[in-house]
Coordinates of C-alpha atoms and ligand atoms in Angstrom, one line a residue:
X1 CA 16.1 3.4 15.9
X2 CA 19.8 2.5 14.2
X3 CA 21.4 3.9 17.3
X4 CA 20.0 2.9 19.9
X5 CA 20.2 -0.5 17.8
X6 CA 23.5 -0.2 17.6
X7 CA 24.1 1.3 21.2
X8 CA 22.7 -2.1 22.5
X9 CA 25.4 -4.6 20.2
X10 CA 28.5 -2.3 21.4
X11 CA 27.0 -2.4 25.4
X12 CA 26.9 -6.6 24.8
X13 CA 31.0 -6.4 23.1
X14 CA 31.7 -4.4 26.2
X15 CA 31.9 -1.2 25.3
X16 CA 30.9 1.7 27.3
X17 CA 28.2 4.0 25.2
X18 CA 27.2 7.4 25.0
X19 CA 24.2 8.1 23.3
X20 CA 24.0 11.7 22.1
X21 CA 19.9 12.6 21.3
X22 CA 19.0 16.1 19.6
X23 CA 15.4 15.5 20.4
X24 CA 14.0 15.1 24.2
X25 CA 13.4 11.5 23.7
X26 CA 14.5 8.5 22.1
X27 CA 13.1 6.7 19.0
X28 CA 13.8 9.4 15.9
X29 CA 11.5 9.6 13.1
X30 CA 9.7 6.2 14.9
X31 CA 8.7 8.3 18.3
X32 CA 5.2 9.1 18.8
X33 CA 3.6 12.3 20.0
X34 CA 1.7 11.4 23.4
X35 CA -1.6 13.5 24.8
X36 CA -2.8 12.8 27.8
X37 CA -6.9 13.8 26.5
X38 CA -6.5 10.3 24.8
X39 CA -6.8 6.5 25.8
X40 CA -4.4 5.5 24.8
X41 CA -2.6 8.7 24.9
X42 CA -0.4 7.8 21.6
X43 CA -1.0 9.5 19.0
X44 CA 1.1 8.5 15.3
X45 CA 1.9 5.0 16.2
X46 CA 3.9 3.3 13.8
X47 CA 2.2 -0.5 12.0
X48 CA 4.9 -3.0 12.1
X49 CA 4.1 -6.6 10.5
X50 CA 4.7 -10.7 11.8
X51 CA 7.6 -10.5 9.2
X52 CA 9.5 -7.4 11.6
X53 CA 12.0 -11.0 13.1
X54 CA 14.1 -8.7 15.1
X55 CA 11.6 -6.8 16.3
X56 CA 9.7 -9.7 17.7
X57 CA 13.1 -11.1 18.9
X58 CA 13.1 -8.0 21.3
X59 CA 9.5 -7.7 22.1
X60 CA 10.4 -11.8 23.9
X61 CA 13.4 -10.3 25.3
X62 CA 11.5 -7.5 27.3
X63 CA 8.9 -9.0 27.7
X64 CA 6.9 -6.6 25.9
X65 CA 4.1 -9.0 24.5
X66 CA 1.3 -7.4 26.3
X67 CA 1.8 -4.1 24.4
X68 CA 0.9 -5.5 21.1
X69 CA -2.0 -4.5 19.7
X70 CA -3.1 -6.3 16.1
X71 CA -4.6 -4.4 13.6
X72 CA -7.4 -4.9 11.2
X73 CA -5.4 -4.3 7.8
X74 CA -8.5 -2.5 6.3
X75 CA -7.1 -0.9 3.3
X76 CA -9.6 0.9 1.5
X77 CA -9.4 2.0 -2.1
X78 CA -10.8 5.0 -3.5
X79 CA -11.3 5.4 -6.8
X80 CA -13.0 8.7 -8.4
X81 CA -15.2 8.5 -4.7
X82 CA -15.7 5.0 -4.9
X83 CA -14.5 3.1 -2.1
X84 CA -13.3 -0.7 -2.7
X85 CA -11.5 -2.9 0.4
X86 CA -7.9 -4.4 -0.5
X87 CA -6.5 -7.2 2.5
X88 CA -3.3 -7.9 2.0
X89 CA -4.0 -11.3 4.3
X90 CA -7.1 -12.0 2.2
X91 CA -7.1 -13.8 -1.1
X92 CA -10.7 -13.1 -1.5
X93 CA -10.8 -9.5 -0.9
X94 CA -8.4 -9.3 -3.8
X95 CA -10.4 -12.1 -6.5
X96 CA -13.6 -9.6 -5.8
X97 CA -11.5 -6.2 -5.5
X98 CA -14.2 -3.8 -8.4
X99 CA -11.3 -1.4 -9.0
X100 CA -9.3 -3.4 -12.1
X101 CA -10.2 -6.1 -14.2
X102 CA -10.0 -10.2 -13.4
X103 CA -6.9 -10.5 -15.8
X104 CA -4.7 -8.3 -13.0
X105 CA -6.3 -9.4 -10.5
X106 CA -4.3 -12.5 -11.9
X107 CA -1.7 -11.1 -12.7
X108 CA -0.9 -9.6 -9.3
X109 CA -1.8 -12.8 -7.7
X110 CA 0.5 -14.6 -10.0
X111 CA 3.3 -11.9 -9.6
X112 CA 2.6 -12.4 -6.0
X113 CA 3.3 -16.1 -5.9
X114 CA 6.1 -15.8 -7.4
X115 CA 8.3 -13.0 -5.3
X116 CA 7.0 -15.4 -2.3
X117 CA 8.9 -18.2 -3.4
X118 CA 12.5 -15.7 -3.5
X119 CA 11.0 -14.2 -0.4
X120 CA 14.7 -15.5 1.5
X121 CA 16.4 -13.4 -1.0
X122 CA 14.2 -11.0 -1.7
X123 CA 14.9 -9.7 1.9
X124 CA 13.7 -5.9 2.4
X125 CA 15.7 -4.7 5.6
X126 CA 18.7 -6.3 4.0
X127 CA 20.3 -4.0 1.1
X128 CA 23.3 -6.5 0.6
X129 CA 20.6 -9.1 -0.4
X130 CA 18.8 -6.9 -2.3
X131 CA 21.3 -5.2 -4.3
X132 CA 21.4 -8.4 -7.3
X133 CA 17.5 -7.1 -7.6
X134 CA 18.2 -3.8 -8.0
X135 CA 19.0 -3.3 -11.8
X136 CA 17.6 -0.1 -12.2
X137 CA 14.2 -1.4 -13.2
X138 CA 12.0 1.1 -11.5
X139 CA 9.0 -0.2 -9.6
X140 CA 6.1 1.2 -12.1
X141 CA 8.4 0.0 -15.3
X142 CA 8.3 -3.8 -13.0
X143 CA 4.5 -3.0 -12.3
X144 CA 3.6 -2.3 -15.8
X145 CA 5.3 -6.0 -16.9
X146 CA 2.3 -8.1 -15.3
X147 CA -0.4 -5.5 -15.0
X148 CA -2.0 -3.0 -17.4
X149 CA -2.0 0.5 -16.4
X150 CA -5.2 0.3 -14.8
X151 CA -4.4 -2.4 -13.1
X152 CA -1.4 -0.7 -11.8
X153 CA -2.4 2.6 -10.9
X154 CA -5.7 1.1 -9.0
X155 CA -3.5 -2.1 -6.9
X156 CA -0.2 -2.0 -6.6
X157 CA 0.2 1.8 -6.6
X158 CA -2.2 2.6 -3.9
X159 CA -0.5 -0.6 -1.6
X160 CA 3.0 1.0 -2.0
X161 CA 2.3 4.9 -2.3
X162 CA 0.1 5.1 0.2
X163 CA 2.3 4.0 3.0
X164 CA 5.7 5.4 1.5
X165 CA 4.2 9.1 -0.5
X166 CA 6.8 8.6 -2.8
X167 CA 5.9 7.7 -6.3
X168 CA 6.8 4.3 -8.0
X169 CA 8.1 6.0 -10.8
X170 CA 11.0 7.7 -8.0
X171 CA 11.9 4.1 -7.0
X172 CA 13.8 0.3 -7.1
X173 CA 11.9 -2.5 -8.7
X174 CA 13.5 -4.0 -5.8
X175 CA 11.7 -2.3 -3.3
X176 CA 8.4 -3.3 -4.3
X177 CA 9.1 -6.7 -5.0
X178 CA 10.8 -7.2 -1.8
X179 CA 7.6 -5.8 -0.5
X180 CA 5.7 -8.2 -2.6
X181 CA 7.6 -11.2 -1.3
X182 CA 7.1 -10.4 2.0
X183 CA 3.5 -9.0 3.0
X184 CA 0.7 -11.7 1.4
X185 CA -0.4 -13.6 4.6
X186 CA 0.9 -10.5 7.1
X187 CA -0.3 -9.7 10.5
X188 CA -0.1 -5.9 11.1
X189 CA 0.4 -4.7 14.7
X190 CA 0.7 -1.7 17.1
X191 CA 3.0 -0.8 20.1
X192 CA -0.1 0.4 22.6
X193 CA 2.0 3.3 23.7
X194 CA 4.4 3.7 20.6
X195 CA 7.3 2.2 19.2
X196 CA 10.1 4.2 21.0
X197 CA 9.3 1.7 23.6
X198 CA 12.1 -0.7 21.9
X199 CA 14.5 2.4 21.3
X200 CA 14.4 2.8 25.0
X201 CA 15.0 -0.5 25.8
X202 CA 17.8 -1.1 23.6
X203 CA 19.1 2.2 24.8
X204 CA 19.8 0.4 28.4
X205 CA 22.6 0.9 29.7
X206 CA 24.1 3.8 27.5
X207 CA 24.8 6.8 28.8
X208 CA 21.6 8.5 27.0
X209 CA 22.2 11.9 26.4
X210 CA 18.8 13.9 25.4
X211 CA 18.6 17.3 23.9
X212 CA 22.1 17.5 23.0
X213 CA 22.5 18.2 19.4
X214 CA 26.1 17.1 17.8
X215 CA 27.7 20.1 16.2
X216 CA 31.0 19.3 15.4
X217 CA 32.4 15.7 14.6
X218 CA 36.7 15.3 14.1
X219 CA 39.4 12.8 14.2
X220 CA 42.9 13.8 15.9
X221 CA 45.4 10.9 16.2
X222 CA 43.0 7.8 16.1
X223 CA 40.5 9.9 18.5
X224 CA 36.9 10.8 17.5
X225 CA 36.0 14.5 19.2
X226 CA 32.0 15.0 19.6
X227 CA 30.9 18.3 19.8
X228 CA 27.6 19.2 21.2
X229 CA 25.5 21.7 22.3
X230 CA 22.6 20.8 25.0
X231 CA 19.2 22.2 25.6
X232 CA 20.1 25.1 27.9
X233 CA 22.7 26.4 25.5
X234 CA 26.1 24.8 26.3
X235 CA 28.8 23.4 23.7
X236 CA 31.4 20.9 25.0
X237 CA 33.4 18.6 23.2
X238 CA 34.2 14.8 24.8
X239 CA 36.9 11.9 23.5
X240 CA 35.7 8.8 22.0
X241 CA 37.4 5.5 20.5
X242 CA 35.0 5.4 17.8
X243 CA 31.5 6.4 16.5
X244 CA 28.2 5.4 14.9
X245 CA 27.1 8.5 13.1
X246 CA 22.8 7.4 12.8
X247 CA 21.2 10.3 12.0
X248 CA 19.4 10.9 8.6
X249 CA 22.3 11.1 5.7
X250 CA 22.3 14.9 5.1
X251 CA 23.0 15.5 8.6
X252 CA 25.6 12.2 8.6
X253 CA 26.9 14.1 5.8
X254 CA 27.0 17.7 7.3
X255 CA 28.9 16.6 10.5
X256 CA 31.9 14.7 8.3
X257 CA 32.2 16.6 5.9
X258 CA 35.5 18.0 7.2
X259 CA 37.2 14.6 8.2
X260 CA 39.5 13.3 5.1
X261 CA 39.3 10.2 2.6
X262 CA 41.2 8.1 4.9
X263 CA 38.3 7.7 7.3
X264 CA 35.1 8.7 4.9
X265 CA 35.9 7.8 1.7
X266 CA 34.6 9.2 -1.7
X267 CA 31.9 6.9 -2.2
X268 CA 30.4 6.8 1.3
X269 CA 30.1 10.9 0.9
X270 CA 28.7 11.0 -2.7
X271 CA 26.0 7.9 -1.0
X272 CA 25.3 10.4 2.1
X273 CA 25.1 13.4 0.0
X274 CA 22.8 12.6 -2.8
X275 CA 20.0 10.7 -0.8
X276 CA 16.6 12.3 -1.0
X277 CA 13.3 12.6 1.3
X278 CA 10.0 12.6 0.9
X279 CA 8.4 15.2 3.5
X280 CA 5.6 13.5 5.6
X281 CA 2.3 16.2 6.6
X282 CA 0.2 14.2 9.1
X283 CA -3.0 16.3 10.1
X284 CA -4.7 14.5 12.9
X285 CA -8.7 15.4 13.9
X286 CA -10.8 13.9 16.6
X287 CA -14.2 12.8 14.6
X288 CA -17.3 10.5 16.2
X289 CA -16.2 7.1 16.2
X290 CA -19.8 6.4 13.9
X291 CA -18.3 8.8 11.6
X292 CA -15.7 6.9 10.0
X293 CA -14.8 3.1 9.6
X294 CA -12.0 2.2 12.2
X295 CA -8.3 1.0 11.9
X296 CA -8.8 1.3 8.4
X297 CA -6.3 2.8 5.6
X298 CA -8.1 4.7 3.4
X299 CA -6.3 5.3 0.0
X300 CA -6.8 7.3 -3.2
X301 CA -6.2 5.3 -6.5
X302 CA -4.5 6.1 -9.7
X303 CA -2.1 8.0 -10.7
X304 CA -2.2 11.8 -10.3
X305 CA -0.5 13.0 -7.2
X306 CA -4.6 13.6 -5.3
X307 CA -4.8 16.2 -2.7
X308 CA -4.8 13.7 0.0
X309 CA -3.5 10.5 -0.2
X310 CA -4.1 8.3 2.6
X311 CA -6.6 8.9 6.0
X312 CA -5.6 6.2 8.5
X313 CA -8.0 6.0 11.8
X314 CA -7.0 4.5 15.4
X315 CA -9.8 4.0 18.2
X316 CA -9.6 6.3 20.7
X317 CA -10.9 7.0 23.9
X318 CA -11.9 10.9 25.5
X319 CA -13.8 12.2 28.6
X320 CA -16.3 13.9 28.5
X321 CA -17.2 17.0 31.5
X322 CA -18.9 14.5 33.1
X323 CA -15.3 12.3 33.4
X324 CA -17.8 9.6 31.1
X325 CA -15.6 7.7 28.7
X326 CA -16.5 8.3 24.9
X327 CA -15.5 6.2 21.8
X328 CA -13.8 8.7 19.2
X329 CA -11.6 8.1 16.1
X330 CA -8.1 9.6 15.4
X331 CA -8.0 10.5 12.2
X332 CA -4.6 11.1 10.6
X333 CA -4.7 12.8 7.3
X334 CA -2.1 12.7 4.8
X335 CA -2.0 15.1 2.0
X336 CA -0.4 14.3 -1.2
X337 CA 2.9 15.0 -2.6
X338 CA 2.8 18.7 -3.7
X339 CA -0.2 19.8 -1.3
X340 CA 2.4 18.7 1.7
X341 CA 5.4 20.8 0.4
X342 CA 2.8 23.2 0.2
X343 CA 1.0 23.0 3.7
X344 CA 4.3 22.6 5.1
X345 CA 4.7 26.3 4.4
X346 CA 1.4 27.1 6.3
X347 CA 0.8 27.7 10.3
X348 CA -0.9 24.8 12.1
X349 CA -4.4 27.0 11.5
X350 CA -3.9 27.2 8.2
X351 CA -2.7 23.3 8.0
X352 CA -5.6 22.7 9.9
X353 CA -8.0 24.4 7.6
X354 CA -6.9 22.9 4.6
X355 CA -6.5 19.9 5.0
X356 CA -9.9 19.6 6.5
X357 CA -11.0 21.7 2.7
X358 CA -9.1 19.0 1.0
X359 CA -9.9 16.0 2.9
X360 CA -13.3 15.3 1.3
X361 CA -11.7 14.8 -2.6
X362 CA -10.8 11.8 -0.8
X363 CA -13.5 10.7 1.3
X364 CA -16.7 13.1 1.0
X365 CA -18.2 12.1 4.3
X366 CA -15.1 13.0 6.2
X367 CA -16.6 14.8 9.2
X368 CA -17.4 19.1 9.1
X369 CA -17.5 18.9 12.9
X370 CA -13.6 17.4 12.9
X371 CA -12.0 18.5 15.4
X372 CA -8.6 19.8 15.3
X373 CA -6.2 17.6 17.2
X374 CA -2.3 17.1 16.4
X375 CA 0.4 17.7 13.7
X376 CA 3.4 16.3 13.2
X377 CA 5.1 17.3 10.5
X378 CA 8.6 15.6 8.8
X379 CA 10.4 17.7 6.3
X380 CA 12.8 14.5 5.7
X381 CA 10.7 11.7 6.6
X382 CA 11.4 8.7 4.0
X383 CA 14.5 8.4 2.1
X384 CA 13.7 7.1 -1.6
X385 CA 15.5 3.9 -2.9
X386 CA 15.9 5.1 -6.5
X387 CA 17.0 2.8 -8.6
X388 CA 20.1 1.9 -7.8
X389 CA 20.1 2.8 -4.5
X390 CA 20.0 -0.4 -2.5
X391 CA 23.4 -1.4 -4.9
X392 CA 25.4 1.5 -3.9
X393 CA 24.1 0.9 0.1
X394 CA 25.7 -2.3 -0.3
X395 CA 29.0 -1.0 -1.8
X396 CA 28.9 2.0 1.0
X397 CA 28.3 -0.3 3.8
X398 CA 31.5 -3.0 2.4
X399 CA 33.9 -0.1 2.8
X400 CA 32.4 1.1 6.5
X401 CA 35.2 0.6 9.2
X402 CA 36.1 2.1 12.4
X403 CA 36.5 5.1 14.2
X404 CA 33.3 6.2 11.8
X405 CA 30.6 4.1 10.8
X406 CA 27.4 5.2 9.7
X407 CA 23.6 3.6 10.3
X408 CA 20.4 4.3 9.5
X409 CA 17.3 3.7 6.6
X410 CA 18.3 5.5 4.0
X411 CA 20.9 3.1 3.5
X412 CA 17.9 0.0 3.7
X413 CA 14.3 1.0 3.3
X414 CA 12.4 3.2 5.7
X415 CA 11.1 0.6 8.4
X416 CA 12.0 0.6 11.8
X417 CA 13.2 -2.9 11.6
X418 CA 15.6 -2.4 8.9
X419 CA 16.8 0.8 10.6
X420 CA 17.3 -1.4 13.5
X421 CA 19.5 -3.8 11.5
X422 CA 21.8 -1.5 10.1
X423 CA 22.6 -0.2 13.1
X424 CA 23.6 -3.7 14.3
X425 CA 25.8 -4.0 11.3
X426 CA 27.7 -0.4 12.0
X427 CA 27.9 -1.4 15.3
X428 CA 29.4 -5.0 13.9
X429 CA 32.0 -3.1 12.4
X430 CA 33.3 -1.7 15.8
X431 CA 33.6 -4.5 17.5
X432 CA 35.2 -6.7 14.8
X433 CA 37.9 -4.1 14.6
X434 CA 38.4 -2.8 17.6
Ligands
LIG1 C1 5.5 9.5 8.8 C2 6.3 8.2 9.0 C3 5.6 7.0 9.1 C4 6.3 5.8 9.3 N1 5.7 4.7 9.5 C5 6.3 3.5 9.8 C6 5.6 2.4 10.1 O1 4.4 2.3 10.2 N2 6.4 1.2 10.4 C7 7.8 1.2 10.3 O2 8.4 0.2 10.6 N3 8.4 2.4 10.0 C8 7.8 3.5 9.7 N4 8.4 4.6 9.4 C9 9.9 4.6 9.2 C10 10.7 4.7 10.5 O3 10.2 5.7 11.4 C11 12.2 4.9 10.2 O4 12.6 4.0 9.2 C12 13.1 4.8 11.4 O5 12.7 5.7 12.4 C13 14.5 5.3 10.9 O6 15.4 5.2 12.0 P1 16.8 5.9 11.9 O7 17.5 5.5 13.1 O8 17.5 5.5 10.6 O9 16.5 7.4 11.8 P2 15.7 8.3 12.8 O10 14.6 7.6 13.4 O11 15.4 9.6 12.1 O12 16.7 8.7 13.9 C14 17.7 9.6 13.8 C15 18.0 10.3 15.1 O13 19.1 11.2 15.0 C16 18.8 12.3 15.8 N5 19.6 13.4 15.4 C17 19.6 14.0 14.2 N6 20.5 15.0 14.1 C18 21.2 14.9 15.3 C19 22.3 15.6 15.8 N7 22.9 16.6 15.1 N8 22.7 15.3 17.1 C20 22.1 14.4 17.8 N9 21.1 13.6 17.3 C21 20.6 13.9 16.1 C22 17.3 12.5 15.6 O14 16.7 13.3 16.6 C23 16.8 11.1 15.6 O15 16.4 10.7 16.9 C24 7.7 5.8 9.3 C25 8.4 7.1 9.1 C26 7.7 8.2 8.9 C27 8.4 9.5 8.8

């Protein structure tokens, strides 16, 4: 997403762009798997919210409107098998919410209300706005101020842990309030056939190399020298002014780690070097659509790390032999933090089987007829901003400057729109200097 972000500033300043893509298609870590057994055939496909400005910007600009699909935001809360709805556009669902007592219910509300009013500053795809927030208060040490631990590990744990898998102990104060600010009143929406629809389009006019995996990045006299190998085997190396290097940041860090201080300083390495991931395990199974309630989140409270962590279900539409249309859910399954390092390990009929074994901690009447579907799996799927983090992004993106520049969310939070943004801002450094 940062690339192709950036690929579309440099194309406006003029610049002629070469997009080199390791995968077959554009849109990274925000590209969907597709299967043609499904209506719509999209299979992970990725939320964004009416606070996503760019995004929206882009969806006018190509003229994209009639692929937005809003979705309910039916965030359901388990706790020990109990089952409790959470809206985040609903100031009722949260008064009545059963899981945690009236005074948090307060004193989220009130915690709420008052992140809304910073919400300008309190910007979450902006790490240079962030950074004064981030004072290495973690997010369950903020929680814990305005809520009891009840309170805490039953609301504004499962809202935040169940959509980023890291835990709340792991990260900024600032991300969570950021989050805060922005999401009461949200409208939560779809692309109909995935999000690597705006990747594409703001890829336009680059010269969009896929399958070609950079292997080797230098700098001789001024000059940037890409390296890369292509699908069928073949290495060549091409001439560049400059480069945005938007890939995750132990790749970023991998391919300049040879180039000297001069053009990637201290700093910006250490940054690249030390972020961390939390993997992603997303087990998908067709089920009856009766057989669980649709586009709805479903979310284990407290805080243990549960076997699964999240079920999220999409509509869906198969054929049967008859070429009849039938009404199914999509059920995407995602285990919790240790059982995906460990299913990771597994093959897909192992991933398959466990998860399904596992699945009913979480929500008993999950289907035994579930039928195996997709998996995508994401060894590095959402860098963490630890405390700290979003400070030292700010630092590490003041002393970015050409021929390399780096983009991507690990140096923001891990949404498409801010990955978007920073690749506009790389791409801002190019073109103010060169
Ligand atoms: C499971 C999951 C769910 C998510 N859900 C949401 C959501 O609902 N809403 C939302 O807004 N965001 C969501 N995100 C976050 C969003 O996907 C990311 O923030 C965004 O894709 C990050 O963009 P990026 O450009 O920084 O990195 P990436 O998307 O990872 O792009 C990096 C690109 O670099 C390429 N690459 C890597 N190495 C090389 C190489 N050597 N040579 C050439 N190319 C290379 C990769 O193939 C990839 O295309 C989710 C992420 C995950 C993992």
């Amino acid at each position: 997403m940062a690339g192709c972000a950036a690929a579309k500033e440099l194309i406006k300043a003029g610049r002629e762009v070469v997009i080199f893509e390791a995968a077959a298609g554009l849109g990274g870590r925000a590209r969907s798997w597709h299967r043609s057994e499904i209506e719509p055939s999209v299979g992970i496909n990725l939320w964004f919210t009416s606070f996503y400005k760019l995004m929206f910007e882009r969806i006018r600009e190509y003229g994209l409107e009639d692929q937005l699909v809003e979705m309910s935001n039916n965030v359901i809360v388990v706790d020990k098998g109990k089952p409790a709805e959470l809206l985040s556009d609903s100031m009722r669902s949260l008064l009545t919410y059963p899981h945690v007592g009236l005074r948090d219910r307060i004193g989220f509300l009130t915690g709420t209300l008052k992140e809304t009013v910073k919400r300008k500053q309190l910007d979450i795809f902006d790490p240079v706005a962030l950074a004064p927030f981030d004072d290495g208060t973690t997010a369950a040490q903020y929680a814990r101020k305005s809520l009891s631990q009840r309170g805490f590990d039953n609301l504004l744990r499962p809202e935040i842990e169940s959509f980023w898998l890291w835990r709340c102990e792991d990260i900024s104060a600032a991300h969570v309030r950021a989050m805060q600010a922005q999401v009461a009143g949200a409208k939560f929406y779809v692309f109909r056939n995935g999000m690597e629809v705006i990747a594409e389009r703001n890829a336009e006019g680059a010269d969009i190399r896929l399958e070609h995996e950079v292997t080797e990045l230098q700098v001789d006299d001024g000059r940037v020298h890409i390296t890369a190998r292509s699908a069928d085997g073949e290495t060549r190396s091409e001439e560049f002014d400059d480069v945005v290097v938007a890939t995750t940041a132990s790749v970023a860090a991998k391919l300049t780690a040879a180039l000297p201080n001069d053009l990637v300083g201290r700093d910006t390495r250490e940054f690249l070097e030390t972020q961390v991931y939390e993997p992603a395990l997303s087990v998908s199974y067709l089920v009856d659509f009766s057989s669980m309630p649709s586009e709805a989140h479903i979310v284990a409270a407290g805080a243990d790390d549960p076997p699964v962590k999240t079920i999220i279900t999409f509509p869906r539409t198969v054929r049967d032999e008859k070429g009849k249309p039938v009404d199914k859910h999509l059920a995407f399954v995602y285990p919790g933090r240790a059982q995906t390092r460990r299913l990771l390990t597994l093959s897909p009929e192992e991933q398959y089987a466990e998860t399904k074994r596992l699945v009913t901690e979480l929500w008993p009447d999950f289907p035994a007829d579930a039928e195996p579907f997709e998996i995508a799996s994401r060894p590095q799927a959402m860098p963490l901003p630890a405390p700290g983090r979003y400070r030292m992004s700010a630092r590490v993106i003041g002393l970015q400057h050409a021929p390399v520049v780096f983009a991507g969310d690990y140096f923001t939070s891990p949404i498409s729109e801010a990955a978007m943004l920073s690749g506009i801002r790389a791409a801002e450094k190019l073109t103010q200097t060169g």
